[in-house]
Amino acid sequence: MNRCKRSARRWCGAGLLLAAVLPLRADVLVLKNGTLLLGRPVAATADSVSLAVGATGTARMQLADIRQRIVCPPQEEPDSYLKAAQRAERLGWSAEAFACCEKSIAVEPATAVAARALLGALQQRAVAEARAKTKAGVQPASDVDRQRAEARKLITEGEQMLRAAELAAGLDAKNRGPTARAIQQQGEADMKMAQAKIDEGKAMLEKVEKALAPPPPPPPPPPPSMSEQIVQWGWLIGLGLAGLAVFWFVLSPFLSRR
């Protein structure tokens, strides 16, 4: 009895799926491997769907292998990959719209021109969206960042120039004539210029980092002067004596009785 009930429920579920699928004019199945399949649904189960492809062919696909399903209602005749591309575009499925346009260009000569036009529009829209995202993501560099980059560039260029100048200044010019001596002298002059550039970059970088550094903590208050200390001690002694007087006044009745 239970087995019959389970079988009836299974067939009822399959019937409901089939009833939901059959009124549709056509579907384009986008498989996970990138394949596109255009056909009319003729049967459906809990884990698969069958499409009538072409005049006599039928394809049965597992639901687990389907990445996207583009439904083409009857009013969108003639059913074609171009219609599926237009529907995917309206639904915001860019990748599926691209794939359907390319498939239409490849296998549908009657709609190839319209498919190329739609593909060009999709490509222009994708480029515009990418440029908009790029502009939104790029923030203008602040003056501090620009100054830091300029300082580091000066230091790098100065270090490279210094290495080359050290090689020229270290040239043995004793027995190599005036040209070698000129190169050596030029290397010594370049060393000074390179060091000046490095110092300039370091000074600029130090200035930038100093501007970004948090403000120093306030200095501690100065110690009290001698007169202030005398006044403070006078107040403490006076308060102590006043406390003793109050204490003696409160306890004097009890002390006199004894």
PDB file of C-alpha atoms in Angstrom:
ATOM      1  CA  MET A   1       0.000   0.000   0.000  1.00  0.00           C
ATOM      2  CA  ASN A   2       2.815   2.421   0.939  1.00  0.00           C
ATOM      3  CA  ARG A   3       4.659   1.488  -2.217  1.00  0.00           C
ATOM      4  CA  CYS A   4       1.602   2.369  -4.303  1.00  0.00           C
ATOM      5  CA  LYS A   5       1.270   5.719  -2.535  1.00  0.00           C
ATOM      6  CA  ARG A   6       4.916   6.549  -3.147  1.00  0.00           C
ATOM      7  CA  SER A   7       4.573   5.612  -6.811  1.00  0.00           C
ATOM      8  CA  ALA A   8       1.461   7.736  -7.162  1.00  0.00           C
ATOM      9  CA  ARG A   9       3.180  10.737  -5.549  1.00  0.00           C
ATOM     10  CA  ARG A  10       6.172  10.319  -7.876  1.00  0.00           C
ATOM     11  CA  TRP A  11       3.990  10.207 -10.978  1.00  0.00           C
ATOM     12  CA  CYS A  12       1.947  13.166  -9.740  1.00  0.00           C
ATOM     13  CA  GLY A  13       5.153  15.201  -9.245  1.00  0.00           C
ATOM     14  CA  ALA A  14       6.379  14.292 -12.700  1.00  0.00           C
ATOM     15  CA  GLY A  15       2.973  15.201 -14.109  1.00  0.00           C
ATOM     16  CA  LEU A  16       3.047  18.617 -12.465  1.00  0.00           C
ATOM     17  CA  LEU A  17       6.543  19.293 -13.819  1.00  0.00           C
ATOM     18  CA  LEU A  18       5.440  18.201 -17.272  1.00  0.00           C
ATOM     19  CA  ALA A  19       2.337  20.384 -17.068  1.00  0.00           C
ATOM     20  CA  ALA A  20       4.513  23.360 -16.148  1.00  0.00           C
ATOM     21  CA  VAL A  21       6.968  22.707 -18.976  1.00  0.00           C
ATOM     22  CA  LEU A  22       4.760  21.712 -21.908  1.00  0.00           C
ATOM     23  CA  PRO A  23       2.927  25.032 -22.365  1.00  0.00           C
ATOM     24  CA  LEU A  24       6.255  26.739 -23.005  1.00  0.00           C
ATOM     25  CA  ARG A  25       7.123  27.300 -26.643  1.00  0.00           C
ATOM     26  CA  ALA A  26      10.846  26.596 -26.392  1.00  0.00           C
ATOM     27  CA  ASP A  27      13.763  26.543 -24.019  1.00  0.00           C
ATOM     28  CA  VAL A  28      17.456  27.191 -24.452  1.00  0.00           C
ATOM     29  CA  LEU A  29      19.480  25.098 -22.052  1.00  0.00           C
ATOM     30  CA  VAL A  30      22.927  26.429 -21.205  1.00  0.00           C
ATOM     31  CA  LEU A  31      24.919  23.452 -19.987  1.00  0.00           C
ATOM     32  CA  LYS A  32      27.754  23.654 -17.512  1.00  0.00           C
ATOM     33  CA  ASN A  33      30.256  22.718 -20.220  1.00  0.00           C
ATOM     34  CA  GLY A  34      29.182  25.751 -22.309  1.00  0.00           C
ATOM     35  CA  THR A  35      26.995  23.880 -24.800  1.00  0.00           C
ATOM     36  CA  LEU A  36      23.697  25.487 -25.879  1.00  0.00           C
ATOM     37  CA  LEU A  37      20.625  23.406 -26.701  1.00  0.00           C
ATOM     38  CA  LEU A  38      17.420  24.852 -28.232  1.00  0.00           C
ATOM     39  CA  GLY A  39      14.253  22.787 -28.235  1.00  0.00           C
ATOM     40  CA  ARG A  40      10.673  22.297 -27.050  1.00  0.00           C
ATOM     41  CA  PRO A  41      10.129  20.559 -23.709  1.00  0.00           C
ATOM     42  CA  VAL A  42       8.274  17.290 -24.180  1.00  0.00           C
ATOM     43  CA  ALA A  43       8.863  15.533 -20.876  1.00  0.00           C
ATOM     44  CA  ALA A  44      10.234  16.197 -17.440  1.00  0.00           C
ATOM     45  CA  THR A  45      11.077  14.182 -14.360  1.00  0.00           C
ATOM     46  CA  ALA A  46      12.370  15.085 -10.939  1.00  0.00           C
ATOM     47  CA  ASP A  47      15.982  15.077 -12.171  1.00  0.00           C
ATOM     48  CA  SER A  48      15.851  15.492 -15.979  1.00  0.00           C
ATOM     49  CA  VAL A  49      14.131  17.272 -18.859  1.00  0.00           C
ATOM     50  CA  SER A  50      13.633  16.145 -22.471  1.00  0.00           C
ATOM     51  CA  LEU A  51      13.646  18.546 -25.419  1.00  0.00           C
ATOM     52  CA  ALA A  52      12.405  17.991 -28.952  1.00  0.00           C
ATOM     53  CA  VAL A  53      15.330  19.255 -31.008  1.00  0.00           C
ATOM     54  CA  GLY A  54      14.696  19.835 -34.690  1.00  0.00           C
ATOM     55  CA  ALA A  55      12.085  17.776 -36.554  1.00  0.00           C
ATOM     56  CA  THR A  56      12.607  14.331 -35.051  1.00  0.00           C
ATOM     57  CA  GLY A  57      15.428  14.476 -32.543  1.00  0.00           C
ATOM     58  CA  THR A  58      14.971  14.393 -28.765  1.00  0.00           C
ATOM     59  CA  ALA A  59      17.586  15.223 -26.170  1.00  0.00           C
ATOM     60  CA  ARG A  60      17.294  14.249 -22.526  1.00  0.00           C
ATOM     61  CA  MET A  61      19.431  16.290 -20.128  1.00  0.00           C
ATOM     62  CA  GLN A  62      20.043  15.872 -16.410  1.00  0.00           C
ATOM     63  CA  LEU A  63      19.130  18.918 -14.331  1.00  0.00           C
ATOM     64  CA  ALA A  64      22.503  18.683 -12.600  1.00  0.00           C
ATOM     65  CA  ASP A  65      24.213  19.349 -15.966  1.00  0.00           C
ATOM     66  CA  ILE A  66      22.200  22.514 -16.710  1.00  0.00           C
ATOM     67  CA  ARG A  67      23.717  25.831 -15.656  1.00  0.00           C
ATOM     68  CA  GLN A  68      20.994  28.167 -16.935  1.00  0.00           C
ATOM     69  CA  ARG A  69      17.608  27.799 -18.572  1.00  0.00           C
ATOM     70  CA  ILE A  70      16.299  30.531 -20.880  1.00  0.00           C
ATOM     71  CA  VAL A  71      12.568  30.173 -21.418  1.00  0.00           C
ATOM     72  CA  CYS A  72      11.080  31.452 -24.710  1.00  0.00           C
ATOM     73  CA  PRO A  73       7.280  31.812 -24.399  1.00  0.00           C
ATOM     74  CA  PRO A  74       4.999  31.215 -27.436  1.00  0.00           C
ATOM     75  CA  GLN A  75       4.532  34.930 -28.159  1.00  0.00           C
ATOM     76  CA  GLU A  76       8.234  35.223 -28.991  1.00  0.00           C
ATOM     77  CA  GLU A  77       8.003  33.280 -32.258  1.00  0.00           C
ATOM     78  CA  PRO A  78       9.959  32.380 -34.305  1.00  0.00           C
ATOM     79  CA  ASP A  79      11.893  30.466 -31.655  1.00  0.00           C
ATOM     80  CA  SER A  80      15.611  30.969 -32.178  1.00  0.00           C
ATOM     81  CA  TYR A  81      18.856  31.552 -30.376  1.00  0.00           C
ATOM     82  CA  LEU A  82      18.442  35.247 -31.194  1.00  0.00           C
ATOM     83  CA  LYS A  83      15.148  35.360 -29.273  1.00  0.00           C
ATOM     84  CA  ALA A  84      16.847  33.594 -26.384  1.00  0.00           C
ATOM     85  CA  ALA A  85      19.675  36.160 -26.494  1.00  0.00           C
ATOM     86  CA  GLN A  86      17.173  39.024 -26.387  1.00  0.00           C
ATOM     87  CA  ARG A  87      15.360  37.439 -23.459  1.00  0.00           C
ATOM     88  CA  ALA A  88      18.635  36.788 -21.609  1.00  0.00           C
ATOM     89  CA  GLU A  89      19.623  40.435 -22.159  1.00  0.00           C
ATOM     90  CA  ARG A  90      16.338  41.655 -20.648  1.00  0.00           C
ATOM     91  CA  LEU A  91      16.894  39.380 -17.645  1.00  0.00           C
ATOM     92  CA  GLY A  92      20.424  40.723 -17.142  1.00  0.00           C
ATOM     93  CA  TRP A  93      22.216  37.456 -18.024  1.00  0.00           C
ATOM     94  CA  SER A  94      25.135  38.924 -19.959  1.00  0.00           C
ATOM     95  CA  ALA A  95      27.179  35.738 -20.382  1.00  0.00           C
ATOM     96  CA  GLU A  96      24.156  33.771 -21.645  1.00  0.00           C
ATOM     97  CA  ALA A  97      23.207  36.601 -24.028  1.00  0.00           C
ATOM     98  CA  PHE A  98      26.727  36.592 -25.492  1.00  0.00           C
ATOM     99  CA  ALA A  99      26.635  32.801 -25.930  1.00  0.00           C
ATOM    100  CA  CYS A 100      23.201  32.836 -27.602  1.00  0.00           C
ATOM    101  CA  CYS A 101      24.268  35.613 -30.005  1.00  0.00           C
ATOM    102  CA  GLU A 102      27.384  33.688 -31.036  1.00  0.00           C
ATOM    103  CA  LYS A 103      25.309  30.515 -31.489  1.00  0.00           C
ATOM    104  CA  SER A 104      22.763  32.410 -33.598  1.00  0.00           C
ATOM    105  CA  ILE A 105      25.519  33.799 -35.827  1.00  0.00           C
ATOM    106  CA  ALA A 106      26.915  30.289 -36.283  1.00  0.00           C
ATOM    107  CA  VAL A 107      23.745  28.265 -37.010  1.00  0.00           C
ATOM    108  CA  GLU A 108      20.933  30.718 -37.909  1.00  0.00           C
ATOM    109  CA  PRO A 109      21.633  32.491 -41.232  1.00  0.00           C
ATOM    110  CA  ALA A 110      18.262  34.250 -41.199  1.00  0.00           C
ATOM    111  CA  THR A 111      18.988  36.048 -37.921  1.00  0.00           C
ATOM    112  CA  ALA A 112      22.782  36.341 -38.177  1.00  0.00           C
ATOM    113  CA  VAL A 113      22.704  40.083 -39.019  1.00  0.00           C
ATOM    114  CA  ALA A 114      20.439  40.917 -36.094  1.00  0.00           C
ATOM    115  CA  ALA A 115      22.520  38.684 -33.829  1.00  0.00           C
ATOM    116  CA  ARG A 116      25.716  40.507 -34.843  1.00  0.00           C
ATOM    117  CA  ALA A 117      24.067  43.864 -34.120  1.00  0.00           C
ATOM    118  CA  LEU A 118      22.912  42.658 -30.695  1.00  0.00           C
ATOM    119  CA  LEU A 119      26.353  41.211 -29.971  1.00  0.00           C
ATOM    120  CA  GLY A 120      27.986  44.538 -30.842  1.00  0.00           C
ATOM    121  CA  ALA A 121      25.586  46.391 -28.546  1.00  0.00           C
ATOM    122  CA  LEU A 122      26.316  43.953 -25.713  1.00  0.00           C
ATOM    123  CA  GLN A 123      30.058  44.385 -26.205  1.00  0.00           C
ATOM    124  CA  GLN A 124      29.785  48.187 -26.148  1.00  0.00           C
ATOM    125  CA  ARG A 125      27.693  48.017 -22.980  1.00  0.00           C
ATOM    126  CA  ALA A 126      30.201  45.682 -21.325  1.00  0.00           C
ATOM    127  CA  VAL A 127      33.083  48.038 -22.213  1.00  0.00           C
ATOM    128  CA  ALA A 128      31.167  51.056 -20.877  1.00  0.00           C
ATOM    129  CA  GLU A 129      30.363  49.262 -17.620  1.00  0.00           C
ATOM    130  CA  ALA A 130      33.993  48.198 -17.216  1.00  0.00           C
ATOM    131  CA  ARG A 131      35.197  51.774 -17.756  1.00  0.00           C
ATOM    132  CA  ALA A 132      32.643  53.083 -15.267  1.00  0.00           C
ATOM    133  CA  LYS A 133      33.774  50.563 -12.655  1.00  0.00           C
ATOM    134  CA  THR A 134      37.400  51.469 -13.299  1.00  0.00           C
ATOM    135  CA  LYS A 135      36.726  55.189 -12.891  1.00  0.00           C
ATOM    136  CA  ALA A 136      34.735  54.550  -9.725  1.00  0.00           C
ATOM    137  CA  GLY A 137      37.453  52.344  -8.278  1.00  0.00           C
ATOM    138  CA  VAL A 138      40.385  54.692  -8.989  1.00  0.00           C
ATOM    139  CA  GLN A 139      40.686  57.432  -6.415  1.00  0.00           C
ATOM    140  CA  PRO A 140      42.813  60.534  -7.046  1.00  0.00           C
ATOM    141  CA  ALA A 141      46.099  60.427  -5.228  1.00  0.00           C
ATOM    142  CA  SER A 142      46.435  62.850  -2.358  1.00  0.00           C
ATOM    143  CA  ASP A 143      49.221  65.406  -2.112  1.00  0.00           C
ATOM    144  CA  VAL A 144      50.860  63.374   0.635  1.00  0.00           C
ATOM    145  CA  ASP A 145      50.958  60.226  -1.506  1.00  0.00           C
ATOM    146  CA  ARG A 146      52.292  62.208  -4.459  1.00  0.00           C
ATOM    147  CA  GLN A 147      55.044  63.792  -2.371  1.00  0.00           C
ATOM    148  CA  ARG A 148      55.979  60.425  -0.868  1.00  0.00           C
ATOM    149  CA  ALA A 149      56.216  58.842  -4.326  1.00  0.00           C
ATOM    150  CA  GLU A 150      58.298  61.752  -5.619  1.00  0.00           C
ATOM    151  CA  ALA A 151      60.672  61.505  -2.644  1.00  0.00           C
ATOM    152  CA  ARG A 152      61.168  57.772  -3.140  1.00  0.00           C
ATOM    153  CA  LYS A 153      61.764  58.332  -6.840  1.00  0.00           C
ATOM    154  CA  LEU A 154      64.500  60.886  -6.048  1.00  0.00           C
ATOM    155  CA  ILE A 155      66.156  58.472  -3.611  1.00  0.00           C
ATOM    156  CA  THR A 156      66.055  55.599  -6.114  1.00  0.00           C
ATOM    157  CA  GLU A 157      67.421  57.695  -8.960  1.00  0.00           C
ATOM    158  CA  GLY A 158      70.121  59.129  -6.701  1.00  0.00           C
ATOM    159  CA  GLU A 159      71.220  55.671  -5.556  1.00  0.00           C
ATOM    160  CA  GLN A 160      71.425  54.417  -9.144  1.00  0.00           C
ATOM    161  CA  MET A 161      73.385  57.502 -10.178  1.00  0.00           C
ATOM    162  CA  LEU A 162      75.669  57.114  -7.167  1.00  0.00           C
ATOM    163  CA  ARG A 163      76.567  53.523  -8.049  1.00  0.00           C
ATOM    164  CA  ALA A 164      77.471  54.530 -11.607  1.00  0.00           C
ATOM    165  CA  ALA A 165      79.447  57.550 -10.385  1.00  0.00           C
ATOM    166  CA  GLU A 166      81.398  55.425  -7.888  1.00  0.00           C
ATOM    167  CA  LEU A 167      82.448  53.100 -10.689  1.00  0.00           C
ATOM    168  CA  ALA A 168      83.606  56.067 -12.794  1.00  0.00           C
ATOM    169  CA  ALA A 169      85.398  57.727  -9.863  1.00  0.00           C
ATOM    170  CA  GLY A 170      87.172  54.471  -9.013  1.00  0.00           C
ATOM    171  CA  LEU A 171      88.633  54.162 -12.498  1.00  0.00           C
ATOM    172  CA  ASP A 172      92.425  53.748 -12.510  1.00  0.00           C
ATOM    173  CA  ALA A 173      93.528  56.822 -14.499  1.00  0.00           C
ATOM    174  CA  LYS A 174      97.249  56.783 -13.764  1.00  0.00           C
ATOM    175  CA  ASN A 175      98.402  55.260 -17.044  1.00  0.00           C
ATOM    176  CA  ARG A 176      95.311  55.725 -19.216  1.00  0.00           C
ATOM    177  CA  GLY A 177      95.661  59.287 -20.420  1.00  0.00           C
ATOM    178  CA  PRO A 178      93.531  62.407 -20.119  1.00  0.00           C
ATOM    179  CA  THR A 179      90.279  60.694 -21.121  1.00  0.00           C
ATOM    180  CA  ALA A 180      90.398  58.354 -18.146  1.00  0.00           C
ATOM    181  CA  ARG A 181      91.205  61.257 -15.832  1.00  0.00           C
ATOM    182  CA  ALA A 182      88.226  63.200 -17.237  1.00  0.00           C
ATOM    183  CA  ILE A 183      85.937  60.216 -16.610  1.00  0.00           C
ATOM    184  CA  GLN A 184      87.267  59.950 -13.078  1.00  0.00           C
ATOM    185  CA  GLN A 185      86.694  63.639 -12.403  1.00  0.00           C
ATOM    186  CA  GLN A 186      83.202  63.466 -13.890  1.00  0.00           C
ATOM    187  CA  GLY A 187      82.451  60.455 -11.672  1.00  0.00           C
ATOM    188  CA  GLU A 188      83.504  62.402  -8.585  1.00  0.00           C
ATOM    189  CA  ALA A 189      81.272  65.309  -9.590  1.00  0.00           C
ATOM    190  CA  ASP A 190      78.369  62.912 -10.288  1.00  0.00           C
ATOM    191  CA  MET A 191      78.842  61.366  -6.845  1.00  0.00           C
ATOM    192  CA  LYS A 192      78.213  64.755  -5.252  1.00  0.00           C
ATOM    193  CA  MET A 193      75.150  65.337  -7.414  1.00  0.00           C
ATOM    194  CA  ALA A 194      73.798  61.874  -6.653  1.00  0.00           C
ATOM    195  CA  GLN A 195      74.320  62.322  -2.926  1.00  0.00           C
ATOM    196  CA  ALA A 196      72.573  65.704  -3.096  1.00  0.00           C
ATOM    197  CA  LYS A 197      69.606  64.075  -4.840  1.00  0.00           C
ATOM    198  CA  ILE A 198      69.460  61.307  -2.217  1.00  0.00           C
ATOM    199  CA  ASP A 199      69.609  63.870   0.588  1.00  0.00           C
ATOM    200  CA  GLU A 200      66.844  65.894  -1.047  1.00  0.00           C
ATOM    201  CA  GLY A 201      64.625  62.821  -1.353  1.00  0.00           C
ATOM    202  CA  LYS A 202      65.279  61.790   2.235  1.00  0.00           C
ATOM    203  CA  ALA A 203      64.524  65.289   3.491  1.00  0.00           C
ATOM    204  CA  MET A 204      61.287  65.357   1.520  1.00  0.00           C
ATOM    205  CA  LEU A 205      60.297  61.906   2.792  1.00  0.00           C
ATOM    206  CA  GLU A 206      61.121  62.887   6.356  1.00  0.00           C
ATOM    207  CA  LYS A 207      58.991  66.005   5.987  1.00  0.00           C
ATOM    208  CA  VAL A 208      56.055  63.949   4.697  1.00  0.00           C
ATOM    209  CA  GLU A 209      56.343  61.362   7.449  1.00  0.00           C
ATOM    210  CA  LYS A 210      56.625  64.112  10.043  1.00  0.00           C
ATOM    211  CA  ALA A 211      53.429  65.677   8.709  1.00  0.00           C
ATOM    212  CA  LEU A 212      51.638  62.328   8.985  1.00  0.00           C
ATOM    213  CA  ALA A 213      53.011  61.527  12.443  1.00  0.00           C
ATOM    214  CA  PRO A 214      50.587  61.959  15.359  1.00  0.00           C
ATOM    215  CA  PRO A 215      51.108  65.080  17.457  1.00  0.00           C
ATOM    216  CA  PRO A 216      53.449  64.637  20.419  1.00  0.00           C
ATOM    217  CA  PRO A 217      51.878  64.286  23.852  1.00  0.00           C
ATOM    218  CA  PRO A 218      51.615  67.474  25.898  1.00  0.00           C
ATOM    219  CA  PRO A 219      54.564  68.120  28.229  1.00  0.00           C
ATOM    220  CA  PRO A 220      54.049  67.248  31.890  1.00  0.00           C
ATOM    221  CA  PRO A 221      53.097  70.117  34.172  1.00  0.00           C
ATOM    222  CA  PRO A 222      56.025  71.822  35.908  1.00  0.00           C
ATOM    223  CA  PRO A 223      56.668  70.900  39.546  1.00  0.00           C
ATOM    224  CA  PRO A 224      55.168  73.263  42.155  1.00  0.00           C
ATOM    225  CA  SER A 225      57.396  76.043  43.404  1.00  0.00           C
ATOM    226  CA  MET A 226      58.584  76.363  46.989  1.00  0.00           C
ATOM    227  CA  SER A 227      55.891  78.899  47.898  1.00  0.00           C
ATOM    228  CA  GLU A 228      53.185  76.635  46.422  1.00  0.00           C
ATOM    229  CA  GLN A 229      54.518  73.695  48.389  1.00  0.00           C
ATOM    230  CA  ILE A 230      54.469  75.774  51.611  1.00  0.00           C
ATOM    231  CA  VAL A 231      50.865  76.769  50.958  1.00  0.00           C
ATOM    232  CA  GLN A 232      49.869  73.153  50.244  1.00  0.00           C
ATOM    233  CA  TRP A 233      51.540  71.900  53.414  1.00  0.00           C
ATOM    234  CA  GLY A 234      49.925  74.727  55.411  1.00  0.00           C
ATOM    235  CA  TRP A 235      46.504  73.667  54.157  1.00  0.00           C
ATOM    236  CA  LEU A 236      47.190  70.036  55.012  1.00  0.00           C
ATOM    237  CA  ILE A 237      48.388  70.914  58.525  1.00  0.00           C
ATOM    238  CA  GLY A 238      45.436  73.227  59.094  1.00  0.00           C
ATOM    239  CA  LEU A 239      42.956  70.582  57.961  1.00  0.00           C
ATOM    240  CA  GLY A 240      44.654  68.044  60.211  1.00  0.00           C
ATOM    241  CA  LEU A 241      44.445  70.336  63.253  1.00  0.00           C
ATOM    242  CA  ALA A 242      40.819  71.150  62.488  1.00  0.00           C
ATOM    243  CA  GLY A 243      40.052  67.447  62.318  1.00  0.00           C
ATOM    244  CA  LEU A 244      41.742  66.825  65.645  1.00  0.00           C
ATOM    245  CA  ALA A 245      39.784  69.679  67.213  1.00  0.00           C
ATOM    246  CA  VAL A 246      36.486  68.269  65.985  1.00  0.00           C
ATOM    247  CA  PHE A 247      37.493  64.817  67.184  1.00  0.00           C
ATOM    248  CA  TRP A 248      38.426  66.201  70.641  1.00  0.00           C
ATOM    249  CA  PHE A 249      35.150  68.155  70.846  1.00  0.00           C
ATOM    250  CA  VAL A 250      33.126  65.059  70.096  1.00  0.00           C
ATOM    251  CA  LEU A 251      34.991  62.845  72.528  1.00  0.00           C
ATOM    252  CA  SER A 252      35.532  65.342  75.372  1.00  0.00           C
ATOM    253  CA  PRO A 253      32.256  64.510  77.256  1.00  0.00           C
ATOM    254  CA  PHE A 254      33.197  60.893  77.434  1.00  0.00           C
ATOM    255  CA  LEU A 255      36.767  61.630  78.493  1.00  0.00           C
ATOM    256  CA  SER A 256      35.691  63.990  81.329  1.00  0.00           C
ATOM    257  CA  ARG A 257      33.420  61.343  82.846  1.00  0.00           C
ATOM    258  CA  ARG A 258      36.314  58.977  83.169  1.00  0.00           C
TER     259      ARG A 258
END
